[in-house]
Amino acid sequence: MANEEEVKYNAFLEKVKRTVFVDELTPLASKSVLESAFNQFGTVEDVILVPNYLGPKEIPMGVLVVMQTEEKAKAILDTLSQFPFMVAGIPRPVRAKPAKPEMFADRPKEPSRRVLCRWIDPNDPDFENAKKIKRLVQKHTAEAAFVLKNQLDEAEKLATKQSETATAHHKKFEMMYKLFHDGVAEKLANRYNINMRSFPYR
Amino acid sequence: MLKSNGGKVVPYFKWGVKKGVGRTNKNVQFFESFTYEGIEYRLFDCAYFFVDGQCETSIGKLVRMYETSTGEKLVKVMWFFRPSDIRSFLGGYEPQWDELFLACGDEEGVYNINNVDAIIGKCNVLCDSEDQRNPRPSRNDLRNANYVFSRTFDTKRRIISKHFPDGIAGIGVEKLFNKIRDKQPLKPPYPSGAASTRSSPVKSLYSGSGSTKLGRNDNRDGKLISRPIPDRSDPLHVKKNPLYTESTSRDLKTKTRAVEKLHASGSSLDPHPSKKRKLKRNTPERDVFDDSAPQPREQRLVRNPPLVEKAPSQNIDKNSWYKKLPFEEELKAAMVKGRWLLIENLEPSFTSLEVEDLCRQAFNERVNAKMIPSSNLSSPHIGRALVIFGTTKAADYAMSRLTEGCLMLSDQRPLVGSRTVPKDIGECRSFTGHFSLVRKGWMSFEKRKAVATSHCAQSNHIVCHMALQWFGLQRKSELILKRLFKQQAKEINNIKSKKYQETRR
C-alpha cells in the first residue's frame, strides 16, 4: 500500500519535471490554442488550467503545460526566457517558469506523511508566539495582495500607453494607405520626381 | 469593481422594479430590487458586506436601493452587530452563536450608504423577537437562517434591549422584522382567520383598540406626513404603527407575558409559518413576497421554543453534497450562505484531501476543501485552502475557534482562518495588454496572422518593442515579489527563532 503510494508520488514528481507553468496568459486562450502554441516546441501531453479561486479576476490566467519529455519542457523555458512569446494576442508575452508540485490541484499526497494538529491552550507558552505568527501571516497576506494590486495597476498603465501608441501608428498608416489608394501620393511623387517603388509601405 | 468595458453596462448588475423617483431630487431613482452577480436582492433583504481591512464580513439589511443621477448604484444599509463587535457592552448577556443585534439609536453606525459592489452575498437573518409586531418565524425557518436577532443595540446609550423602537433611522420597525408574506394581516377589516387570531388575544389586554382603529383611519394623512419617510413605507404599515407603539412602550411586560401564555397554551400567534414558506426557503431563488392568500389549515400548531438545537455535523444541503458538484459551483452556493472559510498558513505542500482530514481532526466536521494551487504570484511560505462546511454555523464556529483559539500544525504553524472574500472571481472577457479586436483595422495592416498563431516577435517589428516593455515589467514584478517573500521569510524566522531562544533559557 505504502509502496503503491510512493510509486504514484514518484510518477507525479517526474511529471512535474516535464511541466512548464505558463502565466500572463489571456483568459481568451482556449486549451486547443495553447496546445497548438506549445506543440511548436514538442508534443504536448496535457494542458491544465490553473483556477483562480481568490481573484481578482484581472489576474492573467496560468496553465500547466505538460510536455512529453523533460527536454522539450526545457526548450520552452529557454526560448521563452529569451524571446517574447505571444499567445492569442499581441503584444503582451507569456511567461514560463518551471512547474512546482504545489501548482497541481490534484496532486497525490506525499507518501508516509500524517497531518497532525493540536489546539493550543491559552496558558501554553506557545500561545503568545502563535498569536504573533498569526498576525504576521495576516500582515503578509495583506502585503502580497497590495503588491499584486500594484502590479495589476502597472500592467494596466503600460497597456494604456501602448494602446495609445498603437492607435497613433494606426492613424498614420491609415492616412498613408488612403493617400496611396486615391492616387494622391502617386501624383505627388510624379510632381516631385520621386521613385514610388522605393517607398516601403506601399 | 464595477467597471464598464467600452461603454457597455456591467452585465452582472440589473435593477428590478422601479419604485419611484426622489421627492427632492427627481434624478434619484428608487428601486424595489436588483440583481447583482446573479443574486436577487429585494428591499429589506439582508446581505454580507465586505468591509475594507476587516477579516469578518458585516451583515446589514438593505433598506433602500437607488441610483443617483451620476449612475452610482447605492444601498442604504442598516447594520447588525455581531456579538464580538459589542462584547464590552454585553454585560451579563450571553449571546447565541448565531445571534446578531440590530443597531438602533441616532448615533452614527446605525446605517450608512454603501456602494452596491460592497455586497458579497445574501444572508438569511430572521427576527426571533417576541415583540408583538414581529411575525414569528417557524422552527424550520429558524433552522435555515444564517443568523437570528431578537434584541437591539442602542449605539447611543450602549445597551442591549429587547424593546424595538417603532422606527429606526426612518424605517418603520415592521420592515425590520420578519417579512410578512401574506397580505392578510395587513388588511384592517379582516373578519376572521389569521388577522383575528393575531389581534384577539392582544385586544383583551388594552381597552378601546377598536376605537383606535377608527381614529387611525381618520387621521391617516396626518400620520403619513409625520413619518420620516412616508414615500418609502407602505401606508398600511404606517397606519398600524401608532397603535402598536403606544401599547408596547407602556405595557411591554404584560404583553410579553401574554405571548408566553399563548405559547404555553399551544395556539399560534403567527399566521404565516406555512408549508409554502418552508418550501420556498429551501429553493435557492426564493420569492420573498408571496401574494397568494394563506391556506387556513396552514396556520397551526404548536409553537416550539425559539431556540433551535443544531447538531454540529448536520448537513442541510445533503443533496448537493453528495452529488459532488464541481467545486466552483459548490463554492458559489456556500458563499451565499456563508458556510465557507479560507484557511491560511497551511503547509504549502498539503493536498486538498489532507486539509479535509485536518478539519475532521480539528473541528470534527466533514468538509469539502480545496488547496489553492500556488502560482508565481503566491507566497511560497503560506499554503491556503478554501474550505466549505456543511452549515453556516459550523463555519462560523470554526472561524471563531481559529480566531480565538490556536490550532497548531506539527511544525509550529498556527492556522489562520479568514473570510476575506475572493473578490471579483469569475470570467474576465478582456485582457490587459492585448489589443482588442476592435482595432482589427490596425491589425490587418500590421499582422492579423499574429493573433491567430502564437509566435515569437520579430525583432524589427513594433510589436517586438512593445513585447519587450512587457518583458521588463515581468522581470520587475518577479524581483519585487521575490524580495517581498524573502523579507517575509525573514520575519517568520525571526519570531520562530526568538521562541527557540526563549525555550532554551
XYZ file of C-alpha atoms in Angstrom, chain A residues 21 23-28 33 36-37 40-41 50-61 79-98 100 102-105 107-110 113-122 125-127 129-141 143-144 147-149 151-152 154-159 161-167 169-171 173-174 177 201, chain B residues 1 3 12 55 327-328 331 342 344-345 347-352 354 357-358 361-363 370-377 382 384 386 401-410 412 414-417 421-435 439 441-443 445-447 450-451 453-457 462-471 473-478 480-481 484-485 488-489 491-492 495-496 498-499 502:
212
model
C 3.964 26.755 -15.689
C 1.169 32.534 -16.921
C 0.428 36.088 -18.053
C -1.993 34.429 -20.408
C -5.188 35.859 -21.730
C -8.286 34.101 -20.437
C -9.491 34.052 -24.015
C -4.958 27.274 -28.875
C -1.053 24.245 -30.768
C 1.084 27.078 -29.457
C 5.833 24.093 -31.803
C 8.324 23.008 -29.176
C -4.973 26.623 -13.012
C -8.147 28.009 -11.480
C -8.126 31.429 -9.893
C -10.248 30.948 -6.788
C -9.397 34.064 -4.888
C -9.454 36.703 -7.562
C -9.196 39.407 -8.603
C -10.267 38.207 -11.968
C -7.910 40.591 -13.725
C -5.051 38.281 -12.821
C -3.778 36.733 -16.030
C -4.573 33.094 -16.482
C 13.139 30.071 -25.632
C 10.579 31.945 -23.645
C 13.113 33.444 -21.294
C 14.963 34.925 -24.258
C 12.258 35.911 -26.671
C 8.867 37.361 -26.052
C 6.370 34.715 -26.985
C 2.823 35.783 -27.612
C -0.192 33.541 -27.426
C -3.615 34.501 -28.749
C -2.950 38.196 -28.778
C -0.325 40.870 -29.015
C 1.843 42.406 -27.656
C 1.902 41.106 -24.068
C 4.041 37.993 -23.997
C 3.503 34.974 -21.787
C 5.892 33.920 -19.079
C 7.155 30.406 -18.469
C 8.588 29.033 -15.257
C 9.410 25.538 -14.089
C 6.232 23.126 -8.823
C 2.068 22.708 -5.354
C 0.729 24.094 -8.595
C -1.156 20.909 -9.345
C -4.586 20.953 -7.835
C -1.581 16.137 -6.757
C -1.220 12.956 -4.756
C -0.198 13.328 -1.170
C 3.319 12.851 -0.085
C 3.065 11.795 5.891
C 0.413 12.225 8.514
C -1.255 15.511 9.179
C -1.158 16.309 12.844
C -2.577 19.279 14.586
C -3.412 20.287 18.109
C -5.348 23.001 19.822
C -3.133 25.157 21.973
C -4.331 26.213 25.366
C -4.173 29.948 26.110
C 3.842 29.195 26.495
C 3.493 28.763 22.749
C 0.222 30.609 22.663
C 4.049 33.205 19.893
C 1.419 31.521 17.822
C -0.710 34.635 18.045
C 2.225 36.645 16.809
C 2.765 34.362 13.862
C -0.910 34.516 13.052
C -0.804 38.264 12.964
C 2.283 38.111 10.835
C 0.578 35.820 8.370
C -2.313 38.221 8.093
C 0.088 41.039 7.517
C 1.922 39.099 4.861
C -1.256 38.225 3.059
C 1.219 42.816 1.753
C 1.083 40.297 -1.038
C 1.845 44.221 -4.259
C -0.357 42.235 -6.568
C -2.752 45.097 -6.957
C 1.374 45.142 -10.367
C -2.018 44.903 -11.950
C 1.178 48.932 -13.546
C 0.228 46.468 -16.233
C -2.893 48.494 -16.852
C -0.817 51.628 -17.231
C 1.567 50.063 -19.693
C -1.325 48.679 -21.682
C 0.271 53.659 -23.013
C 0.864 51.059 -25.657
C -2.618 51.192 -26.960
C -2.262 54.933 -27.367
C 0.951 54.452 -29.301
C -0.658 51.805 -31.432
C -3.637 53.987 -32.170
C 0.526 54.463 -35.538
C -2.660 53.103 -36.891
C -3.882 56.559 -37.771
C -0.770 54.141 -41.560
C -4.375 54.653 -42.382
C -2.887 53.948 -47.099
C 4.811 50.841 -47.109
C -15.292 46.518 -9.053
C -16.072 48.668 -14.484
C -23.811 41.324 -13.721
C -11.480 39.818 8.062
C -16.048 22.836 -6.632
C -16.708 26.259 -8.133
C -18.291 27.405 -3.527
C -10.297 30.388 3.902
C -4.184 30.187 5.690
C -0.718 29.302 6.806
C 1.962 23.720 4.821
C 2.136 24.611 1.106
C 2.642 21.009 0.114
C -0.626 19.869 1.642
C -3.169 18.339 -0.638
C -6.871 19.006 -0.548
C -5.077 16.300 3.752
C -8.523 15.275 7.089
C -7.177 18.133 9.148
C -9.408 16.230 13.334
C -9.684 19.803 14.451
C -13.367 20.664 14.152
C -9.555 22.704 -1.940
C -5.969 23.783 -1.723
C -5.344 26.929 -3.672
C -2.820 25.957 -6.305
C 0.253 28.056 -5.928
C 1.461 30.262 -8.722
C 4.252 32.690 -9.420
C 2.265 35.290 -7.575
C 1.883 30.013 3.081
C -4.059 28.329 1.593
C -10.839 27.054 0.707
C -12.267 28.902 17.218
C -9.471 29.673 14.829
C -9.557 33.332 15.756
C -9.793 32.977 19.494
C -8.017 29.721 19.958
C -4.980 28.449 18.218
C -4.718 25.430 16.001
C -1.120 24.448 15.555
C 0.279 22.139 12.941
C 3.107 19.866 13.916
C 4.930 25.408 14.506
C -0.668 28.192 13.675
C -3.559 28.213 11.242
C -5.353 31.394 10.354
C -8.975 31.465 9.365
C -13.871 37.350 0.279
C -12.495 36.335 -3.026
C -13.114 39.485 -4.944
C -14.360 39.538 -8.472
C -13.911 35.976 -9.291
C -15.433 34.910 -12.494
C -14.629 35.174 -16.091
C -12.760 38.110 -17.418
C -13.516 38.749 -21.032
C -10.733 41.152 -21.698
C -7.048 41.011 -21.101
C -4.836 43.869 -20.117
C -2.072 44.281 -22.614
C -3.653 42.666 -25.638
C -5.151 44.834 -28.284
C -8.634 47.527 -33.700
C -8.081 47.585 -38.977
C -4.758 48.164 -37.398
C -4.055 44.512 -37.286
C -2.259 46.448 -41.662
C 0.270 45.026 -39.304
C -0.154 41.359 -38.986
C -0.249 37.264 -35.273
C -3.457 36.902 -33.367
C -0.988 31.959 -34.234
C 1.340 32.066 -31.348
C 4.800 33.200 -32.154
C 7.932 34.911 -31.046
C 8.188 38.511 -32.062
C 6.960 47.366 -33.425
C 5.206 44.565 -31.560
C 8.592 43.269 -30.506
C 9.391 46.586 -28.966
C 6.145 46.586 -27.051
C 6.612 42.987 -26.009
C 9.988 43.837 -24.615
C 8.404 46.502 -22.480
C 6.175 43.816 -21.040
C 9.167 41.611 -20.580
C 7.623 44.690 -16.415
C 7.507 40.949 -15.807
C 11.064 40.891 -14.593
C 10.379 43.818 -12.329
C 7.343 42.161 -10.770
C 9.279 38.979 -10.277
C 9.580 42.712 -6.281
C 7.764 39.559 -5.288
C 8.859 40.575 -0.571
C 8.802 36.849 0.043
C 8.553 37.739 4.867
C 10.568 34.581 5.358
C 10.198 37.903 9.625
C 8.723 34.482 10.162
C 9.637 35.008 15.521
C 10.321 31.309 15.388
C 13.024 34.006 19.233
C 10.810 31.315 20.535
C 13.182 31.502 24.983
